[in-house]
Short mmCIF file of C-alpha atoms in Angstrom, two decimals:
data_model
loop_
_atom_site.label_atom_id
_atom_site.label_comp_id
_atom_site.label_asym_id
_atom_site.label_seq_id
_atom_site.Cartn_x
_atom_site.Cartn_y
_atom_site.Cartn_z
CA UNK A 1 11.55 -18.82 25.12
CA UNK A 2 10.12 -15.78 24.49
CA UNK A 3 12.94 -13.12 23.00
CA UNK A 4 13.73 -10.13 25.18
CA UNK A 5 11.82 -6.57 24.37
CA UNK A 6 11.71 -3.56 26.10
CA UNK A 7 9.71 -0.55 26.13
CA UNK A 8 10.24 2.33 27.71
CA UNK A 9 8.09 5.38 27.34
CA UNK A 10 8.27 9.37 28.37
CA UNK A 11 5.93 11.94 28.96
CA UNK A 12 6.41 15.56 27.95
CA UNK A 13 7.42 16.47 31.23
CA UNK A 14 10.23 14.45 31.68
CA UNK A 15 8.09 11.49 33.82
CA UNK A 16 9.97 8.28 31.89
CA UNK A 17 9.49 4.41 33.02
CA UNK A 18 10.25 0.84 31.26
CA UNK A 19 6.56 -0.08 31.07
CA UNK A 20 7.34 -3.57 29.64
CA UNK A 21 5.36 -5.13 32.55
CA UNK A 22 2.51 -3.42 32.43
CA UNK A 23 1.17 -4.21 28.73
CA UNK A 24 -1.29 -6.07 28.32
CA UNK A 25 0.21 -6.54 24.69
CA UNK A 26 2.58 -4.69 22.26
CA UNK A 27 2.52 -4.95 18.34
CA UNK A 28 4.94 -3.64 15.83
CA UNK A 29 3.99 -3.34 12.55
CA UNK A 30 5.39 -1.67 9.35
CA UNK A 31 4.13 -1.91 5.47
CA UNK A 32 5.80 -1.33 2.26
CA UNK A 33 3.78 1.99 1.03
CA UNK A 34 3.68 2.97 4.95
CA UNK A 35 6.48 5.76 5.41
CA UNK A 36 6.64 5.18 9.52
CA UNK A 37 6.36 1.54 11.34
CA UNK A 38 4.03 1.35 14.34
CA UNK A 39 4.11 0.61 18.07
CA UNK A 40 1.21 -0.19 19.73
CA UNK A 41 0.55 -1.02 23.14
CA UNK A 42 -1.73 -1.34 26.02
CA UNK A 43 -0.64 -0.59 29.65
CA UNK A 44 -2.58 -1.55 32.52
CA UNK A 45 -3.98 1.32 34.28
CA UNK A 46 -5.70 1.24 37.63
CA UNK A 47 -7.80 4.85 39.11
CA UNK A 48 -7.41 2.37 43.08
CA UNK A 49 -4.79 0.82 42.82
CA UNK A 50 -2.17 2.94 44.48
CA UNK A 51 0.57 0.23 44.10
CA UNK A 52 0.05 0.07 40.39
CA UNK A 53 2.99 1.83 38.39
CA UNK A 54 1.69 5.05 36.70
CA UNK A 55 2.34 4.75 33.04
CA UNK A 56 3.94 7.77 30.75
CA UNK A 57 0.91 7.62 28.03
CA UNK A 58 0.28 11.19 26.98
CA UNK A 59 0.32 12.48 24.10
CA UNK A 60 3.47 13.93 22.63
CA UNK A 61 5.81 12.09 24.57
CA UNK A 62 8.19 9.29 23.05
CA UNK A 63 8.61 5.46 23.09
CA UNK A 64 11.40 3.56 22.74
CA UNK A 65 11.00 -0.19 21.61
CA UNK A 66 14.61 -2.53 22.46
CA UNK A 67 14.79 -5.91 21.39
CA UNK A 68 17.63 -8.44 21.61
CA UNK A 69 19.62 -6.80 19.07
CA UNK A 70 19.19 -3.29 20.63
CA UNK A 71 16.76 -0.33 19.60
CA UNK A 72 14.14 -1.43 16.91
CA UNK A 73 12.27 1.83 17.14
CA UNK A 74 12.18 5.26 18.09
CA UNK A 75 8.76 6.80 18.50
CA UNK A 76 6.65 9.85 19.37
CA UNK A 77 3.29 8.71 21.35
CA UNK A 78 0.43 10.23 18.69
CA UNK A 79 -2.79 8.43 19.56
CA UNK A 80 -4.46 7.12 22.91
CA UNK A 81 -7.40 5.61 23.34
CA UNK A 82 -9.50 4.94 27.11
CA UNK A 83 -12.08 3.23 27.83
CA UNK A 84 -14.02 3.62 30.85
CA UNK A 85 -15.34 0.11 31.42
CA UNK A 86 -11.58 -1.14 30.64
CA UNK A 87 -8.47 -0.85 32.63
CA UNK A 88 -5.84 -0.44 30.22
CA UNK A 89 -4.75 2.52 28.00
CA UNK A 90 -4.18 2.09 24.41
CA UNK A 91 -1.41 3.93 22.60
CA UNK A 92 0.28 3.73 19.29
CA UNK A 93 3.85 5.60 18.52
CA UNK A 94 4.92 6.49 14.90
CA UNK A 95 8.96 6.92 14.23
CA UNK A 96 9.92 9.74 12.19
CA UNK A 97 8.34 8.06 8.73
CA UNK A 98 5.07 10.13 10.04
CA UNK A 99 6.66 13.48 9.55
CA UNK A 100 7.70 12.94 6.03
CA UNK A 101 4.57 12.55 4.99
CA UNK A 102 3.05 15.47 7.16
CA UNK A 103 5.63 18.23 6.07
CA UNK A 104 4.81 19.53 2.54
CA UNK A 105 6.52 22.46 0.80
CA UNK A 106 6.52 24.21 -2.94
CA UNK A 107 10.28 22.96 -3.96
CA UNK A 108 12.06 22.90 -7.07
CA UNK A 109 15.00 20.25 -8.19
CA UNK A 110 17.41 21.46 -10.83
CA UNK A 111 19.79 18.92 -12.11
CA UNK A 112 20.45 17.18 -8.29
CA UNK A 113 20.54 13.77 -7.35
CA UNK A 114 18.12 11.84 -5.31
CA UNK A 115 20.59 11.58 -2.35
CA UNK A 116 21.93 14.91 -2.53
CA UNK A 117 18.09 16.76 -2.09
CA UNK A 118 17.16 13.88 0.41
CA UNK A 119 20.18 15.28 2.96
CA UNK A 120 19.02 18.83 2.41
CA UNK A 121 15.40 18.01 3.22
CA UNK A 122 16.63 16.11 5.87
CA UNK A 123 19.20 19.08 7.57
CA UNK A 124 16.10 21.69 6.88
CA UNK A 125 13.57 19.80 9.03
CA UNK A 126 15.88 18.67 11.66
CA UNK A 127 15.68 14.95 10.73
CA UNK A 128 19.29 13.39 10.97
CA UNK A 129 20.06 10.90 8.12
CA UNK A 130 22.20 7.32 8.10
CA UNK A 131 22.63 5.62 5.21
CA UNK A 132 21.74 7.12 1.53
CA UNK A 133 21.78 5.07 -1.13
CA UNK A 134 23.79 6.60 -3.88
CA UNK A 135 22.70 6.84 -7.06
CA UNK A 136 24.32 9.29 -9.33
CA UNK A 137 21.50 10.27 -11.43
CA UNK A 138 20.74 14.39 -11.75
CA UNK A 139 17.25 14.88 -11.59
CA UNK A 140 15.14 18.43 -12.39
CA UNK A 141 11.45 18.38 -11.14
CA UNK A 142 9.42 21.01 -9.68
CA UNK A 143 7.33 20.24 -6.90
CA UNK A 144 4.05 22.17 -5.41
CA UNK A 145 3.24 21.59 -1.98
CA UNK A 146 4.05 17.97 -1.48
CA UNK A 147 4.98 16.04 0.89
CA UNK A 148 8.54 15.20 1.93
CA UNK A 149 7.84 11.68 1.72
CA UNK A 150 6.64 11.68 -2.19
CA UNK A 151 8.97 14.42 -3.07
CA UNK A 152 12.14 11.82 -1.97
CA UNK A 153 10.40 8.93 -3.32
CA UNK A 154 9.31 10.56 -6.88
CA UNK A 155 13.32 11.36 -6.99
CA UNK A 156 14.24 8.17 -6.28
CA UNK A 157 11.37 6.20 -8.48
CA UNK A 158 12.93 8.93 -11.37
CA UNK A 159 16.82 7.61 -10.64
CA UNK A 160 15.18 4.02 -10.49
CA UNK A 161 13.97 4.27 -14.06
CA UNK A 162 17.70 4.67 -15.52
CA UNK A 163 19.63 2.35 -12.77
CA UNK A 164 17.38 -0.34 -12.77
CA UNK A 165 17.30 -0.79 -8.88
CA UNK A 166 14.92 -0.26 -6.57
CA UNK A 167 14.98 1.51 -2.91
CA UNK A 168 12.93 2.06 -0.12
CA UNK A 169 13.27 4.49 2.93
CA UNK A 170 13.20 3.32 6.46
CA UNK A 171 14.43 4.58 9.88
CA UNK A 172 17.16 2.84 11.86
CA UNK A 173 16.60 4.54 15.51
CA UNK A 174 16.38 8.17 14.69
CA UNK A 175 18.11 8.47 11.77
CA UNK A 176 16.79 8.42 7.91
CA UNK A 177 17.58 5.63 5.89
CA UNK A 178 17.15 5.02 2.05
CA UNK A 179 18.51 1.96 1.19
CA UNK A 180 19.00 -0.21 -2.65
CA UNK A 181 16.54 -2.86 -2.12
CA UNK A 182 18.55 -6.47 -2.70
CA UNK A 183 18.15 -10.06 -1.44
CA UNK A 184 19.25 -10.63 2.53
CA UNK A 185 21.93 -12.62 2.65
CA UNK A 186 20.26 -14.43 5.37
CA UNK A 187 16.83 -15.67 4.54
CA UNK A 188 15.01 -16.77 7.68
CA UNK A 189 13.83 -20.24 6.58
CA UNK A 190 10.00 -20.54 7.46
CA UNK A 191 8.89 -24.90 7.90
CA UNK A 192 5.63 -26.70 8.45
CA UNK A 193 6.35 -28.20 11.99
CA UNK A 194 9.10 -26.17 12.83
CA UNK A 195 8.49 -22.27 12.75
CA UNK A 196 5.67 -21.98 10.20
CA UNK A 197 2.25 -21.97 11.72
CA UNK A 198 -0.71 -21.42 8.75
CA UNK A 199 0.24 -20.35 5.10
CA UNK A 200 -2.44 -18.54 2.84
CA UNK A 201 -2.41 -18.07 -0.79
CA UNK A 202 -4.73 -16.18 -2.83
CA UNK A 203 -4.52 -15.28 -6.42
CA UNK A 204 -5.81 -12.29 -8.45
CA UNK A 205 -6.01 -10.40 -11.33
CA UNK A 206 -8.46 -7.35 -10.66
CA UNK A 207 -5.84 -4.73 -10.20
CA UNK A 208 -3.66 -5.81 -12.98
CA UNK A 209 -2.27 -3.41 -15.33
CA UNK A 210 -1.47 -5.04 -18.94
CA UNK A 211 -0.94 -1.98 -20.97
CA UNK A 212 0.10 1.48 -20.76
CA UNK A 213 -0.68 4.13 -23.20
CA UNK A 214 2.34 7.48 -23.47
CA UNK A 215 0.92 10.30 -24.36
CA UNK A 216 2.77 13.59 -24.96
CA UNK A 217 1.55 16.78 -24.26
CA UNK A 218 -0.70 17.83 -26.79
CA UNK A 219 -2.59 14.57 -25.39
CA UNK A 220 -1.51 12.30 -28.76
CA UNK A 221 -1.11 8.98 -27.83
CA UNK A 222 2.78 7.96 -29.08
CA UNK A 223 3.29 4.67 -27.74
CA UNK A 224 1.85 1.69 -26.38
CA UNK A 225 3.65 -0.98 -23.82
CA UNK A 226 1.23 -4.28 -23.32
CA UNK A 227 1.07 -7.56 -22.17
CA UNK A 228 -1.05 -9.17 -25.18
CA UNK A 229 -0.92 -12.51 -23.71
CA UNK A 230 -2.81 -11.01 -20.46
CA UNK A 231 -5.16 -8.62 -23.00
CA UNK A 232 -6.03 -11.68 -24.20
CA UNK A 233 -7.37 -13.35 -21.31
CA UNK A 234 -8.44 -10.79 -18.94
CA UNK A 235 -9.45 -8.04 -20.73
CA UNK A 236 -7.45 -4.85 -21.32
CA UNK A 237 -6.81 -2.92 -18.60
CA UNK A 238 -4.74 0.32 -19.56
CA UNK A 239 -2.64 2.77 -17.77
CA UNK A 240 -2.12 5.89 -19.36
CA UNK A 241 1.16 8.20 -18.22
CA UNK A 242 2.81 11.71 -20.65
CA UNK A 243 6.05 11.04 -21.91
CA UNK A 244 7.22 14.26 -20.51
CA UNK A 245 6.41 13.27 -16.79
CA UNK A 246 9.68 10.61 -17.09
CA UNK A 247 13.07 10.78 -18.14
CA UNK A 248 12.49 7.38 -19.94
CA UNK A 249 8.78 6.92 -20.06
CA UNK A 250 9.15 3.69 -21.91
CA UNK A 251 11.08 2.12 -19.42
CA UNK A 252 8.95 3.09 -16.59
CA UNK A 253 6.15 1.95 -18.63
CA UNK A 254 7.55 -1.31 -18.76
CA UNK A 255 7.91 -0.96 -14.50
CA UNK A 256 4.35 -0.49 -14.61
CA UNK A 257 3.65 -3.92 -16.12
CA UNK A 258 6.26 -5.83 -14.34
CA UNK A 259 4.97 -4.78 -11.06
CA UNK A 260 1.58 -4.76 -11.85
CA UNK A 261 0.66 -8.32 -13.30
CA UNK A 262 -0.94 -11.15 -11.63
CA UNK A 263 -1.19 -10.58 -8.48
CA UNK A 264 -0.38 -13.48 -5.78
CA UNK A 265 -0.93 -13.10 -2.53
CA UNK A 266 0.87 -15.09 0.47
CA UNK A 267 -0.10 -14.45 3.76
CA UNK A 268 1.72 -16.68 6.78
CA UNK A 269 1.41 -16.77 10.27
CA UNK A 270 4.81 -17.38 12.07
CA UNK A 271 6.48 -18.07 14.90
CA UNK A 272 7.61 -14.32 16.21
CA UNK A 273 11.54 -13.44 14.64
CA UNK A 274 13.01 -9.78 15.09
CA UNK A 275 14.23 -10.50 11.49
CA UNK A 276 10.67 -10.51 10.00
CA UNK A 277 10.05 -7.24 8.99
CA UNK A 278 9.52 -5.48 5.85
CA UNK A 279 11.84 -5.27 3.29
CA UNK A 280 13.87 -8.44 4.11
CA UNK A 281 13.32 -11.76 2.73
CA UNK A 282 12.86 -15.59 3.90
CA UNK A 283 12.80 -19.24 2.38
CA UNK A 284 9.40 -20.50 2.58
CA UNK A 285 8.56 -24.11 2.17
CA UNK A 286 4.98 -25.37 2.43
CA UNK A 287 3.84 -29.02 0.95
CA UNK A 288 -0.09 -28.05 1.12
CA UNK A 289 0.30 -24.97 -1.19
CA UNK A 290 2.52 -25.87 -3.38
CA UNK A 291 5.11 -22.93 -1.91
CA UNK A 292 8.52 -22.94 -2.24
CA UNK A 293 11.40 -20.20 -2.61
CA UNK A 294 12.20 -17.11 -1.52
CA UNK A 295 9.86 -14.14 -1.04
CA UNK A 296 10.04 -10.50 -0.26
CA UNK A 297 8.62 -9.13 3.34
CA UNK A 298 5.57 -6.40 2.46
CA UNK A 299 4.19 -5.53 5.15
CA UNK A 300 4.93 -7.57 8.40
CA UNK A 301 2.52 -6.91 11.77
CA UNK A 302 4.60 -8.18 15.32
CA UNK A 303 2.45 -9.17 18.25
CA UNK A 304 3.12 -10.15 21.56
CA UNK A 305 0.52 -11.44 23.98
CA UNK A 306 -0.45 -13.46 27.19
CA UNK A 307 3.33 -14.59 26.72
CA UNK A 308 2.99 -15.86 22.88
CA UNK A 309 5.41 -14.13 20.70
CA UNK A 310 3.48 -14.68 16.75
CA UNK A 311 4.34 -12.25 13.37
CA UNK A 312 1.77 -12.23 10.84
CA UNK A 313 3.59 -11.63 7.18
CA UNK A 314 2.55 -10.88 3.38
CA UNK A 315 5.06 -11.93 0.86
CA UNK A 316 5.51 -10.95 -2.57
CA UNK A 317 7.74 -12.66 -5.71
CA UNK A 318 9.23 -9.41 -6.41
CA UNK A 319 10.76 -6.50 -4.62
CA UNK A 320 7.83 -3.37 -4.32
CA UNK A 321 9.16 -0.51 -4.62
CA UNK A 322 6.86 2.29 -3.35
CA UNK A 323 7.18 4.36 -6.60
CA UNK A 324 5.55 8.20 -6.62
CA UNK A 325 4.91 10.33 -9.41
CA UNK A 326 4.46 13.39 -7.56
CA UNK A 327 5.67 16.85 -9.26
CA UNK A 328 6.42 17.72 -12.81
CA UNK A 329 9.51 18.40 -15.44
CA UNK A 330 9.95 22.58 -15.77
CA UNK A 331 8.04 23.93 -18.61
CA UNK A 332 10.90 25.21 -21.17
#
């Protein structure tokens, strides 16, 4: 049985209608370095039939995406496409993740935590917040004319350095979310014959990183982090960051290597759960690839169509963090 969703969508003038019937399909899609999930869908639109439902598609209004557990999204209408030898109109809604990355501003930091500066950004550009993770860490950085999305995620990377977690924004409904990345406590177990429809590996090693040079500012190079055993057998391929950029530039350093080794890609194609989305985690167990354990959500795309409910996944070993190095340390 397919689960329950909802969609119901409003125009700039106030016109507002659950359109659920009328698409053709809906997807819902979100992505680790992507700051705002997706909604796309296709109503059915009809210039003779007079009994046909008029859909609220322009742009600049908002859609709002239910499912069983209640509202999954909250979204402004930004894109629509028509064409004239088709009879449906394609949309896609961002939620508020857009706007962080297309509001910049010349900002400076001095001595403030991550958390603290994200709920001032927030209250300046009329974004209401939820959850921020808390991590206690003062931070001074000077930033010129970035985004709000980098600017709150170069912060947090910064704090992640010296706490050793990791976090991730997200919006819940309307409000702003930055949450400590950590294991759900309730895996969704994906099976061969139960759930789990096609499981794709694919191994590589052409954007590894296996050393990273420090330099300081006089452009000296003081340090070097490596992997020798992966020097060794693919060839060096260096990173080079100034000391001065990081409070601990050997630690981060060492980030850059952990998160930036061999590089295994799993890609599965799943029975449609609510649960599947970025971020969260599931228990995957497939004989013909050899897969077993748990893996982290990266990017997750939801589709629904001709009454199939299916969610296409990439997994990852480890928990990506979208760190940003955006801004710079006050020259004394």
């Amino acid at each position: 049985m397919q689960p329950y969703v909802k969609i119901r969508t409003t125009d700039p003038d106030g016109t507002t209608a659950n359109i659920t019937e009328l698409c053709r399909s809906i997807t819902w899609s979100g992505d680790w370095r992507n700051a705002a999930r997706t909604l796309a869908f296709s109503p059915v639109v009809s210039a003779v039939d007079k009994n046909l439902p008029r859909a609220p598609t322009e742009l600049g209004g908002s859609a709002q995406f239910w499912g069983e557990t209640g509202l999954l999204m909250d979204a402004y209408s930004l894109e629509r496409t028509r064409d004239s030898l088709g009879n449906t109109i394609d949309v896609v809604a961002y939620d508020r993740g857009l706007y962080l990355t297309r509001n910049s501003k010349f900002f400076r930091v001095t001595q403030q935590t991550p958390e603290t500066v994200t709920a001032a950004l927030c209250g300046e550009y009329g974004i209401q917040v939820g959850q921020l993770a808390a991590t206690g860490v003062p931070i001074t950085r000077n930033f010129l004319g970035v985004n709000l999305y980098k600017i709150i995620m170069t912060l947090y990377t910064l704090a992640a350095d010296q706490t050793g977690k990791k976090y991730r924004i997200r919006f819940k409904g309307a409000k702003l979310e930055v949450v400590e990345m950590g294991l759900s406590e309730e895996s969704i177990r994906l099976m061969p014959g139960s759930n789990l429809l096609v499981c794709t590996t694919t191994e590589s090693a052409s954007k590894m990183t296996n050393s990273v040079a420090i330099y300081d500012d006089n452009f000296k190079q003081i340090q070097v982090q490596e992997d020798s055993e992966a020097v060794a057998l693919y060839g060096l391929m260096q990173t080079a960051i100034k000391s001065t950029s990081y409070e601990d530039p050997v630690a981060h350093a060492k980030q850059i290597l952990a998160e930036n080794g061999l590089q295994t890609d799993i890609t599965v194609q799943a029975l449609g759960n609510l649960k599947l989305i970025t971020g969260n985690t599931v228990a995957l167990q497939e004989p013909v690839t050899g897969i077993y354990g748990k893996f982290w959500i990266i990017s997750d795309t939801h589709t629904w169509q001709r009454g199939l409910y299916q969610t296409k996944l990439t997994l990852s070993l480890e928990a990506l963090m979208d760190a940003q190095e955006a801004g710079s340390l006050p020259k004394e």
